[in-house]
Short mmCIF file of C-alpha atoms in Angstrom, two decimals:
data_model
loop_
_atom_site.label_atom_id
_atom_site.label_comp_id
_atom_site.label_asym_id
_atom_site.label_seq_id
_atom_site.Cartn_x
_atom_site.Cartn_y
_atom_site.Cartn_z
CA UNK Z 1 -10.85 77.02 -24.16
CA UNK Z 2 -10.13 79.96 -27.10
CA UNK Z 3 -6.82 78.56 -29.16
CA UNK Z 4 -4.74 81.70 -30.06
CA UNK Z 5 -3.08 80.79 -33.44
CA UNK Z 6 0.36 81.93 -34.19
CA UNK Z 7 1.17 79.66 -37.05
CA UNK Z 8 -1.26 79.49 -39.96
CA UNK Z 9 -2.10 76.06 -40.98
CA UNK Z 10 -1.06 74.71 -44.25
CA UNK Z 11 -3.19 73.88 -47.14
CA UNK Z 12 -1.94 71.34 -49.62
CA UNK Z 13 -3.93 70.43 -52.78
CA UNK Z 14 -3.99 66.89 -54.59
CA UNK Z 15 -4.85 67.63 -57.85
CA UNK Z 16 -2.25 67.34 -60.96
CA UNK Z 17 -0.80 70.66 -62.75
CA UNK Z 18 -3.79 69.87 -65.80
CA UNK Z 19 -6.28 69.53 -63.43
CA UNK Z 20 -9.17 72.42 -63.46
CA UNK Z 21 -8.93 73.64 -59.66
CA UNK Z 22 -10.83 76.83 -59.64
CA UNK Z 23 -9.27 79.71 -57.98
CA UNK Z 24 -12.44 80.82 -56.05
CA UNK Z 25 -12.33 77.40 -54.37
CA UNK Z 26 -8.28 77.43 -53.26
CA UNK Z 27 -9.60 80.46 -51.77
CA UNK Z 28 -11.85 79.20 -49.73
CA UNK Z 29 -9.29 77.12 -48.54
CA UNK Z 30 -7.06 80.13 -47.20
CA UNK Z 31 -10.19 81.50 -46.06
CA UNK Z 32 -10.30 78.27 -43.57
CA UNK Z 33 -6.97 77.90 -43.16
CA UNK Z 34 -6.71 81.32 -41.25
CA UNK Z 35 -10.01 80.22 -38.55
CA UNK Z 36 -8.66 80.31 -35.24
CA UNK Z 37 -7.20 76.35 -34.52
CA UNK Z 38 -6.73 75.19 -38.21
CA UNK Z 39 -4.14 72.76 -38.85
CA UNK Z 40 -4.32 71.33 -41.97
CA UNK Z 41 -6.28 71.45 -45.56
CA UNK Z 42 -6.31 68.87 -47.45
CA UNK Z 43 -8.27 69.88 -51.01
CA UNK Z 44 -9.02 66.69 -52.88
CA UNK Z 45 -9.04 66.69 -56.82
CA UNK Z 46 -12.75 67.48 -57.17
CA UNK Z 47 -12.35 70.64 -54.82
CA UNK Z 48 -14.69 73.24 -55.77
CA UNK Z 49 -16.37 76.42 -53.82
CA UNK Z 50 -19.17 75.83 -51.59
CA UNK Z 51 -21.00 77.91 -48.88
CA UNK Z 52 -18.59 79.41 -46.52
CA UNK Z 53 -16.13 76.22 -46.78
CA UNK Z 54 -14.88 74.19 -50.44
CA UNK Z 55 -16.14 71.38 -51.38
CA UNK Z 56 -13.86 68.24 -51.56
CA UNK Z 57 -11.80 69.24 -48.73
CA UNK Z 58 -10.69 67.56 -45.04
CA UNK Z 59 -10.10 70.23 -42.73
CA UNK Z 60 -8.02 69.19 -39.28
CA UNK Z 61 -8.55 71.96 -36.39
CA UNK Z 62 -8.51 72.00 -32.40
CA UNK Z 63 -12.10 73.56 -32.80
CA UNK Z 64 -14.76 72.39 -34.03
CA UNK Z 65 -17.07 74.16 -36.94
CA UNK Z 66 -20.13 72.82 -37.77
CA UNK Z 67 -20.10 75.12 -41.17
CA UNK Z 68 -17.28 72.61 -42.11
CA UNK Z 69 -19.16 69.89 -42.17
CA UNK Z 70 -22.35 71.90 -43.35
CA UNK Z 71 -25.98 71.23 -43.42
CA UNK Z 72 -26.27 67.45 -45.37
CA UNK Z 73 -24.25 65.89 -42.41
CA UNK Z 74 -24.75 62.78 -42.53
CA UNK Z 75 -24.21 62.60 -46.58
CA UNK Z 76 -22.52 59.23 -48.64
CA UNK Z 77 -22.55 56.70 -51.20
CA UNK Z 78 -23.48 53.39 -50.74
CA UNK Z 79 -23.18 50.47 -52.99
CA UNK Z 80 -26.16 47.55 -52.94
CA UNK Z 81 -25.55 44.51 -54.92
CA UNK Z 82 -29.00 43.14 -57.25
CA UNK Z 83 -30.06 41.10 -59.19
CA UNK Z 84 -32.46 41.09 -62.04
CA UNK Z 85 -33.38 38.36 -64.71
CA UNK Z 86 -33.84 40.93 -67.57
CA UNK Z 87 -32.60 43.98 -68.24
CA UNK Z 88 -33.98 46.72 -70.26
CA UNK Z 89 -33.11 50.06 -69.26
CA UNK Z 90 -36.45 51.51 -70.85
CA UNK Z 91 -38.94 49.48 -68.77
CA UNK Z 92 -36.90 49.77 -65.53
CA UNK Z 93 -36.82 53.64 -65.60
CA UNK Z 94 -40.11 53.46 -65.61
CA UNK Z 95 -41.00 50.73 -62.48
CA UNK Z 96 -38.62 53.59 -60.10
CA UNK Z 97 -41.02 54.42 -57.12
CA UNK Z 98 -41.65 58.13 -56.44
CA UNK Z 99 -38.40 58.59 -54.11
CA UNK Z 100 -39.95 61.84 -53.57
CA UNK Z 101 -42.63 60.67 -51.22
CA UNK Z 102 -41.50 59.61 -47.53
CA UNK Z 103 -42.10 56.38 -45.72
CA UNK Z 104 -43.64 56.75 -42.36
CA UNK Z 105 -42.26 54.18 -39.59
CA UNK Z 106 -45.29 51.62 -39.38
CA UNK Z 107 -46.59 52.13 -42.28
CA UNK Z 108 -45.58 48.36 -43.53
CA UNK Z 109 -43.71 49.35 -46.38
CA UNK Z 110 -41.48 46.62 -47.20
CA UNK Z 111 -38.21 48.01 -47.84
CA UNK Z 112 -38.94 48.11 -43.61
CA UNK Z 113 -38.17 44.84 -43.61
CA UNK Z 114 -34.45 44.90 -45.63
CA UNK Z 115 -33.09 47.16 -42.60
CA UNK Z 116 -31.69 46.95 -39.42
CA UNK Z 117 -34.26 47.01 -36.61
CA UNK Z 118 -36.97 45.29 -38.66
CA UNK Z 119 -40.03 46.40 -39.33
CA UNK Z 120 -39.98 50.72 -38.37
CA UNK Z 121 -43.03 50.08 -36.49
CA UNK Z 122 -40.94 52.42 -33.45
CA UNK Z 123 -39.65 55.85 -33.82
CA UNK Z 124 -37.51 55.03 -31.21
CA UNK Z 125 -35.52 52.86 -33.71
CA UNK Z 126 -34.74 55.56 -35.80
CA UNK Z 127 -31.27 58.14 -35.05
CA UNK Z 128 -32.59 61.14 -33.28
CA UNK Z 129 -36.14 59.97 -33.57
CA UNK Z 130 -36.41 62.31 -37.02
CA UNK Z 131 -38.93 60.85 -39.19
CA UNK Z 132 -39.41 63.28 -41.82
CA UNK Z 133 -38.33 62.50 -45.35
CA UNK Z 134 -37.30 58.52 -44.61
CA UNK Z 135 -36.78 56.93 -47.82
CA UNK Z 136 -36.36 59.83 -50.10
CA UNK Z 137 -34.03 61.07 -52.40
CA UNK Z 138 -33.55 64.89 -52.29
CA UNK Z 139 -32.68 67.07 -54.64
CA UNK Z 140 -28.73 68.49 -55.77
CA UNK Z 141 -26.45 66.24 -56.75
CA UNK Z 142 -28.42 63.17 -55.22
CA UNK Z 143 -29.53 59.98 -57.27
CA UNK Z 144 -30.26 56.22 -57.16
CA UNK Z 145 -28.52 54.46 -60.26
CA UNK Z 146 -29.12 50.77 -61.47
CA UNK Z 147 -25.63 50.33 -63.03
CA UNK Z 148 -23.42 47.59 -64.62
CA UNK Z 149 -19.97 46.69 -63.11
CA UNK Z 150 -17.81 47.52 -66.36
CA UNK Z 151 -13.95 47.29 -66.19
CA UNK Z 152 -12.69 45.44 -63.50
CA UNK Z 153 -9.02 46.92 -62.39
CA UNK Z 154 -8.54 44.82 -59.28
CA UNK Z 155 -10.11 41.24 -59.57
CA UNK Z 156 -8.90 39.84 -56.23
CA UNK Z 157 -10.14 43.07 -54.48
CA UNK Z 158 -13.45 43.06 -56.20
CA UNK Z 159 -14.21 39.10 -55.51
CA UNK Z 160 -13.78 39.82 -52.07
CA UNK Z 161 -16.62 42.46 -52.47
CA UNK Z 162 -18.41 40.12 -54.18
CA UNK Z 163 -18.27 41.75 -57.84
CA UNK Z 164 -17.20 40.90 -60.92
CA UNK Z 165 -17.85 42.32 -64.67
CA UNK Z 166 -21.32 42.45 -65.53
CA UNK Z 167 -22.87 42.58 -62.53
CA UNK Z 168 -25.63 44.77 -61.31
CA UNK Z 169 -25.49 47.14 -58.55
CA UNK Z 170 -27.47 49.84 -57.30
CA UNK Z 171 -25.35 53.49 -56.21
CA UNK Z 172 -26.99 55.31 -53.92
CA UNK Z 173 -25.87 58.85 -52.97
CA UNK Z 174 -27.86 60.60 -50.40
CA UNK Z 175 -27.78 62.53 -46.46
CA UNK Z 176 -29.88 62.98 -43.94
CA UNK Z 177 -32.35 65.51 -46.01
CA UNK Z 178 -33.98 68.15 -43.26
CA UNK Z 179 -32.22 66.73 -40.58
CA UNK Z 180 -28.47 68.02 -40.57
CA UNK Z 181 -30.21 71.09 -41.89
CA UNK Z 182 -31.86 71.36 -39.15
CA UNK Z 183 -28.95 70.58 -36.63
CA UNK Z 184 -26.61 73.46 -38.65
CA UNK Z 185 -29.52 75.83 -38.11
CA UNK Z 186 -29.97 75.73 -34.67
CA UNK Z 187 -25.69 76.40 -34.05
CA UNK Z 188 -25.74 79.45 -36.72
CA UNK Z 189 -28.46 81.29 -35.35
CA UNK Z 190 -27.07 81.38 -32.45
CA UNK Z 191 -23.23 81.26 -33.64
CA UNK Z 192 -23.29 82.03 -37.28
CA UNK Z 193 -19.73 80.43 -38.71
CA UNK Z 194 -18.06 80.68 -35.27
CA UNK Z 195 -16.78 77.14 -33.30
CA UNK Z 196 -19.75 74.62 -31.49
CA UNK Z 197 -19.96 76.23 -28.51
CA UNK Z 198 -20.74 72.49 -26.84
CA UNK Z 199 -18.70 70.22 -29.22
CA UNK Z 200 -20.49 66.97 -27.22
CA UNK Z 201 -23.78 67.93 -28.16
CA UNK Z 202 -23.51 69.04 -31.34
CA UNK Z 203 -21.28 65.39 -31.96
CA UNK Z 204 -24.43 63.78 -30.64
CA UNK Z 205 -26.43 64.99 -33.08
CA UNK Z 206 -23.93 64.97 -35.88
CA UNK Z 207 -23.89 61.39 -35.31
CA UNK Z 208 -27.56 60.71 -35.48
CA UNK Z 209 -27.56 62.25 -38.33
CA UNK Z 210 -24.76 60.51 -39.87
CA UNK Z 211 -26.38 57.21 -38.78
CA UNK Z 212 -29.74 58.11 -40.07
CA UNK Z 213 -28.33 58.89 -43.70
CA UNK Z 214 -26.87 55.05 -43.70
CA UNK Z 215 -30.14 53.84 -42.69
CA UNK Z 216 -31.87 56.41 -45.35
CA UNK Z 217 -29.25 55.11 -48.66
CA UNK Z 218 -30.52 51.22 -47.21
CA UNK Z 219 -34.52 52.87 -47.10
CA UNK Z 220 -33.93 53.88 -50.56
CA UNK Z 221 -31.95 50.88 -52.19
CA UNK Z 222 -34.66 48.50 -50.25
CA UNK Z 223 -37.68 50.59 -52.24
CA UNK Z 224 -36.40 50.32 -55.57
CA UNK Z 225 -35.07 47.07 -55.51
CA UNK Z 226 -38.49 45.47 -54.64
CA UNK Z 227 -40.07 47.78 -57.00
CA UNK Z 228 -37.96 45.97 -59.97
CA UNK Z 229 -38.88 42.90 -58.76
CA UNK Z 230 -35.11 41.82 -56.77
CA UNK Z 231 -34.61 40.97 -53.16
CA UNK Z 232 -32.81 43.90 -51.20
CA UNK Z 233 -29.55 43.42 -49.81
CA UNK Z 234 -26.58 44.45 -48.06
CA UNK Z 235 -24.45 47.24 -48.89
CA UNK Z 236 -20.87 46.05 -49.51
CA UNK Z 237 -19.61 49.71 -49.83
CA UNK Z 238 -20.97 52.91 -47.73
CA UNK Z 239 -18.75 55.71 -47.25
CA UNK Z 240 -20.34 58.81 -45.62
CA UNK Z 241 -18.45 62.27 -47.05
CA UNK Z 242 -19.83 65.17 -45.02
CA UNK Z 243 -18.95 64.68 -41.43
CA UNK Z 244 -16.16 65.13 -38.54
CA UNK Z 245 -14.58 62.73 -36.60
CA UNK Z 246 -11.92 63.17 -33.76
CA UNK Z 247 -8.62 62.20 -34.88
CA UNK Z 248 -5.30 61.84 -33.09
CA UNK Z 249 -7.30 63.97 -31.15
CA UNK Z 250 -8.19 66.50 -33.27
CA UNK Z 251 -11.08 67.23 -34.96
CA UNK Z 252 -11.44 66.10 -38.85
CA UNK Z 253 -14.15 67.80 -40.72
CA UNK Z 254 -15.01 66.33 -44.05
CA UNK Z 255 -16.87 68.13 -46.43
CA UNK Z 256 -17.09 66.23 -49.88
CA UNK Z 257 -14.83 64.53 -48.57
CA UNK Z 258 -14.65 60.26 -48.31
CA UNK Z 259 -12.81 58.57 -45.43
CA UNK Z 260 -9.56 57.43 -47.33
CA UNK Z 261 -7.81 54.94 -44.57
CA UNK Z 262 -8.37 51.71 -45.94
CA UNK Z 263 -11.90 51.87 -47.13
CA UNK Z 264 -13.33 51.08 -50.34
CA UNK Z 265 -14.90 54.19 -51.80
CA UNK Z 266 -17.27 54.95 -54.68
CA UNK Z 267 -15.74 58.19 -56.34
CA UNK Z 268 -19.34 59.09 -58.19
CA UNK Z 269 -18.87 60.24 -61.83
CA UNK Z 270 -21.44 61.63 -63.69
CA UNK Z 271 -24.83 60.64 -65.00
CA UNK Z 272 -23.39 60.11 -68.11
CA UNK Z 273 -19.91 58.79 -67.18
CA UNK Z 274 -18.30 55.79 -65.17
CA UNK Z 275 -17.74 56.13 -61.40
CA UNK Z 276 -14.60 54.88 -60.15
CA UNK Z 277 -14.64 51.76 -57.19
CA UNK Z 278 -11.56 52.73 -55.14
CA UNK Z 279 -9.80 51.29 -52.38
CA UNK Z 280 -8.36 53.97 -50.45
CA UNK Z 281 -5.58 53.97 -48.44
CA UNK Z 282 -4.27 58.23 -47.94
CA UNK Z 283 -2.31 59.42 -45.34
CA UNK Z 284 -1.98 62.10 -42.82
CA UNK Z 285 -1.04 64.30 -45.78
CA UNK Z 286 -4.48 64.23 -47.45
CA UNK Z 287 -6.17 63.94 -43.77
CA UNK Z 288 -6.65 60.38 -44.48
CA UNK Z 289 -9.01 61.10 -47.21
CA UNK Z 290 -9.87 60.73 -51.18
CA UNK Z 291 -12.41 62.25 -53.29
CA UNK Z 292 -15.94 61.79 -53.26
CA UNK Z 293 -16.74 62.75 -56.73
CA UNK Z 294 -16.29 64.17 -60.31
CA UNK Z 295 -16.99 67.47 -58.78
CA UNK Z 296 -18.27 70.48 -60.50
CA UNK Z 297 -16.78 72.65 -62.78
CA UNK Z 298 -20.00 75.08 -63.43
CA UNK Z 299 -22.19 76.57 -60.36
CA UNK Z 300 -25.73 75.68 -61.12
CA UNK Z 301 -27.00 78.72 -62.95
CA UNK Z 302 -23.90 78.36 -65.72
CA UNK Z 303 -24.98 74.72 -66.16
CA UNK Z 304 -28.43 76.04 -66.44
CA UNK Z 305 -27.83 78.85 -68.52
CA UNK Z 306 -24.78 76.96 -71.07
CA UNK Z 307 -27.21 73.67 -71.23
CA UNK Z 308 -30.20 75.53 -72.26
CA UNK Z 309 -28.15 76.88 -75.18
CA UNK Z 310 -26.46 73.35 -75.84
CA UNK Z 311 -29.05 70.70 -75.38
CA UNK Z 312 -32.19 69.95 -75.57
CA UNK Z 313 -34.17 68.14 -72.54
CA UNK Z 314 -34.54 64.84 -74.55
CA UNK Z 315 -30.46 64.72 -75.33
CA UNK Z 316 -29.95 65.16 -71.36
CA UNK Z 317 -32.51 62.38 -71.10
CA UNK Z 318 -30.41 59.53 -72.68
CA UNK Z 319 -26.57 59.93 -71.94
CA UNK Z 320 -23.60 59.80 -73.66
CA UNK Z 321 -23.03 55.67 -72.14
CA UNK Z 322 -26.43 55.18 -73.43
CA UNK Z 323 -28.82 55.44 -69.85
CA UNK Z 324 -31.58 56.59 -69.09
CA UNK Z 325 -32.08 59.76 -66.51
CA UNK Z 326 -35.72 59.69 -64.70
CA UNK Z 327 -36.04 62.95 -64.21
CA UNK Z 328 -39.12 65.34 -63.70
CA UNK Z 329 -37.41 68.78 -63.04
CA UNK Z 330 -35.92 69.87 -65.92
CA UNK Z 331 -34.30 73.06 -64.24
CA UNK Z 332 -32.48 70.07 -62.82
CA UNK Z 333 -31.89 68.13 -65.98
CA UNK Z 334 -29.26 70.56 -67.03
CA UNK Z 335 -28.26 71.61 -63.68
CA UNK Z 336 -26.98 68.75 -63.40
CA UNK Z 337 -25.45 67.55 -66.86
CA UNK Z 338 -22.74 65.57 -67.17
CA UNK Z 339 -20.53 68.47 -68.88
CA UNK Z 340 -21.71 70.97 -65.59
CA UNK Z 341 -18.32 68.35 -64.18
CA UNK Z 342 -15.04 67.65 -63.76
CA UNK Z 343 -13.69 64.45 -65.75
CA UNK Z 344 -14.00 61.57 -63.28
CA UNK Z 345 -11.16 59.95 -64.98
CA UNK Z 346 -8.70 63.05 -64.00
CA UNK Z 347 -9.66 62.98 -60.80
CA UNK Z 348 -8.95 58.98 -59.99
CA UNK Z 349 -6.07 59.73 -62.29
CA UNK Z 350 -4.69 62.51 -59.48
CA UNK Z 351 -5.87 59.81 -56.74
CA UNK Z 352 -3.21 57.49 -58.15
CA UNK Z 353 -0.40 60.37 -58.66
CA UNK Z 354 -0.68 60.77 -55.46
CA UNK Z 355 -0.93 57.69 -54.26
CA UNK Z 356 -3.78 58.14 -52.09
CA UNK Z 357 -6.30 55.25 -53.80
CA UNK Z 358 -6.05 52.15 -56.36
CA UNK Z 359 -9.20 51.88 -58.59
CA UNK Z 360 -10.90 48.27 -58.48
CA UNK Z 361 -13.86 48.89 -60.97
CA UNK Z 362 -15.90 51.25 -62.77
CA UNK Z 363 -19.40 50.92 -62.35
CA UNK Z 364 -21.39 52.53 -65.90
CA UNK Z 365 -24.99 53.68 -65.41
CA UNK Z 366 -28.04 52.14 -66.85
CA UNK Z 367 -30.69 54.20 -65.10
CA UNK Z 368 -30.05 57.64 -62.89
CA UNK Z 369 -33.07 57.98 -61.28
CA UNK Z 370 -32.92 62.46 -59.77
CA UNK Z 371 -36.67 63.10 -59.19
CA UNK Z 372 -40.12 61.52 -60.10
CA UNK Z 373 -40.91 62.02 -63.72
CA UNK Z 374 -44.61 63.59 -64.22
CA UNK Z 375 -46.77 60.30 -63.77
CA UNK Z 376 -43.79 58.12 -62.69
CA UNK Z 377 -45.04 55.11 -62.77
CA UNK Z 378 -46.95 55.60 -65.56
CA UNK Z 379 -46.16 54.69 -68.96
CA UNK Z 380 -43.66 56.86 -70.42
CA UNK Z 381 -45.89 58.57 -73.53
CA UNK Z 382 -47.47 61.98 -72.76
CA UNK Z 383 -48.82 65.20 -73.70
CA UNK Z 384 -48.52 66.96 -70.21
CA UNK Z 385 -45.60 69.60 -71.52
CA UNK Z 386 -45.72 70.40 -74.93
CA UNK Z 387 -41.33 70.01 -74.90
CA UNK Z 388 -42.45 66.51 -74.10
CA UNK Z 389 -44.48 65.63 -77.02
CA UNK Z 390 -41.53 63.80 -79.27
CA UNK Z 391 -42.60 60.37 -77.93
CA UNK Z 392 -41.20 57.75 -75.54
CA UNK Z 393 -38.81 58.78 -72.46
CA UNK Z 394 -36.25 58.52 -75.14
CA UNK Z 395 -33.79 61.11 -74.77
#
């Protein structure tokens, strides 16, 4: 049944009067805020401009809009404990497996084994029976880091989480690759940025979707765990960020967005920065949701374009903390460097203005693994691209 607005619905950002909010992306907020049935914006610290809806925003409506949610439904960070005897970051980076090829169910890979429902052998077991792409990556903003617990903020809260300073943890931040895609594309060909014209069965598929990119971040902690010689295990943190839920019976669409009631939340930094453990606990107010991320301060082509007159690819290939990036694509490389970002410190630091989360611990990257490197696998030294040529994967 149409809603016939009267009242526009209110936007409210939580960022602090330093913070770098760009215009373009308060915008987009107005933009939403004036769709037929919005209630309430809630622009976290790392909002930026997306397509057709901001980034870093919870969105409360009596209709639903897929284009809120967008096409990587289904899209988180999870947070796998490991353990490894020795490490160097130099000889790990180079024992990542190519996340860039799939896993096909029954193939007896493995990382199979380290997930619910055993060994894949069944298509059946897998949400919405979509087995393209299990067990990879993707491209954007995605990674799989080996990092170091560094500062712990909350010691109680992170023993119960079973981490303290020092330890080792694999971040993994990936969605549900062709699949929400391909759920967004069938309602905009037909309905372009209008409401789900059959809110059950596009929730149906949402939540496949949502439960195959949980089963995806386990596929892809599972691979490279085993392929640096650890056991795989359990996440003890996986917050999905691009999604809707009904809520006090409306609908909540999150789009870079991390559930904030009372849920432990990794707000991703950069490649070259801490990311922040939180517990969250935001209110109505903020839509009951924090941050997912630094979040960008340059589109792509400005990080492209500013990078290639800044840095060379071997600088972006060893960070500021000292990591590693494994990283084939240099377009990539500086599409995705750690000044193309907001400072993850601000943003945690506007979380905690506003009361909305409590850091527990930073987590500092050893290796950010983006896309297979030319030969991954190999050893590092080559002469396939003569920008290549100075020597070991050293940055």
């Amino acid at each position: 049944m149409p809603h016939h607005q009267t009242v526009p619905a209110t936007v409210t950002v939580f960022a602090g009067p330093t913070s770098w909010i760009e215009s373009d992306a308060v915008a987009q907020c107005h933009q939403v805020a004036a769709l037929d049935g919005m209630l309430h914006i809630a622009g976290m610290p790392d909002l930026h401009p997306g397509k057709g809806a901001p980034i870093g925003a919870a969105m409360t409506s009596t209709v639903l809009y897929p284009l809120l949610v967008g096409s990587d439904i289904g899209c988180g960070i999870a947070v796998f404990p490991i353990s490894l005897k020795r490490v160097v970051p130099e000889r790990l980076a180079a024992r990542f497996p190519d996340l860039d090829v799939p896993l096909g169910p029954g193939d007896g890979d493995p990382a199979w084994a380290a997930v619910p429902g055993g060994t894949g052998g069944i298509a059946a077991g897998i949400p919405g029976g979509h087995t393209e792409g299990l067990g990879t990556v993707g491209r954007g903003n995605h990674f799989v880091e080996l990092a170091r617990v560094g500062t712990v903020l909350d010691a109680a809260h992170a023993a119960r989480l079973g981490l303290a300073a020092g330890d080792l943890v694999l971040v993994v931040h990936s969605g549900s690759r062709g699949f929400g895609e391909r759920i967004l594309r069938a309602h905009t060909e037909v309905h372009g940025a209008g409401p789900a014209a059959d809110p059950a069965a596009y929730l149906a598929a949402h939540d496949d979707a949502v439960r195959w990119g949980s089963l995806n971040r386990r596929l892809l902690a599972a691979r490279v765990a085993l392929a640096l010689g650890a056991q795989p295990a359990e996440p003890v943190v996986d917050q999905c960020h691009n999604l809707v839920e009904v809520r006090d019976g409306v609908y909540l669409h999150r789009k870079g967005a991390a559930p904030g009631d009372g849920r432990d939340v990794l707000v991703a930094g950069t490649r070259g920065t801490p990311s922040y453990l939180v517990a969250a606990h935001a209110g109505a107010e903020a839509n009951h949701s924090v941050a997912h991320g630094a979040g960008r301060k340059m589109s792509r082509a400005d990080a492209l374009r500013r990078g290639k007159a800044k840095h060379t690819v071997e600088e972006l290939r060893r960070t500021p903390v000292g990591s590693l990036v494994v990283c084939g694509d240099r377009q990539l490389l500086f599409e995705e460097a750690p000044t193309a970002y907001k400072r993850i410190e601000q943003v945690i630091g506007d979380l905690v203005e506003h009361r909305l989360a409590t850091p527990v611990a930073t987590t500092v990257p050893l290796v950010t693994y983006k896309t297979a490197d030319a030969g991954a696998g190999q050893p590092r030294e080559r002469t396939d691209r003569p920008d290549r040529r100075r020597g070991r994967f050293s940055r």
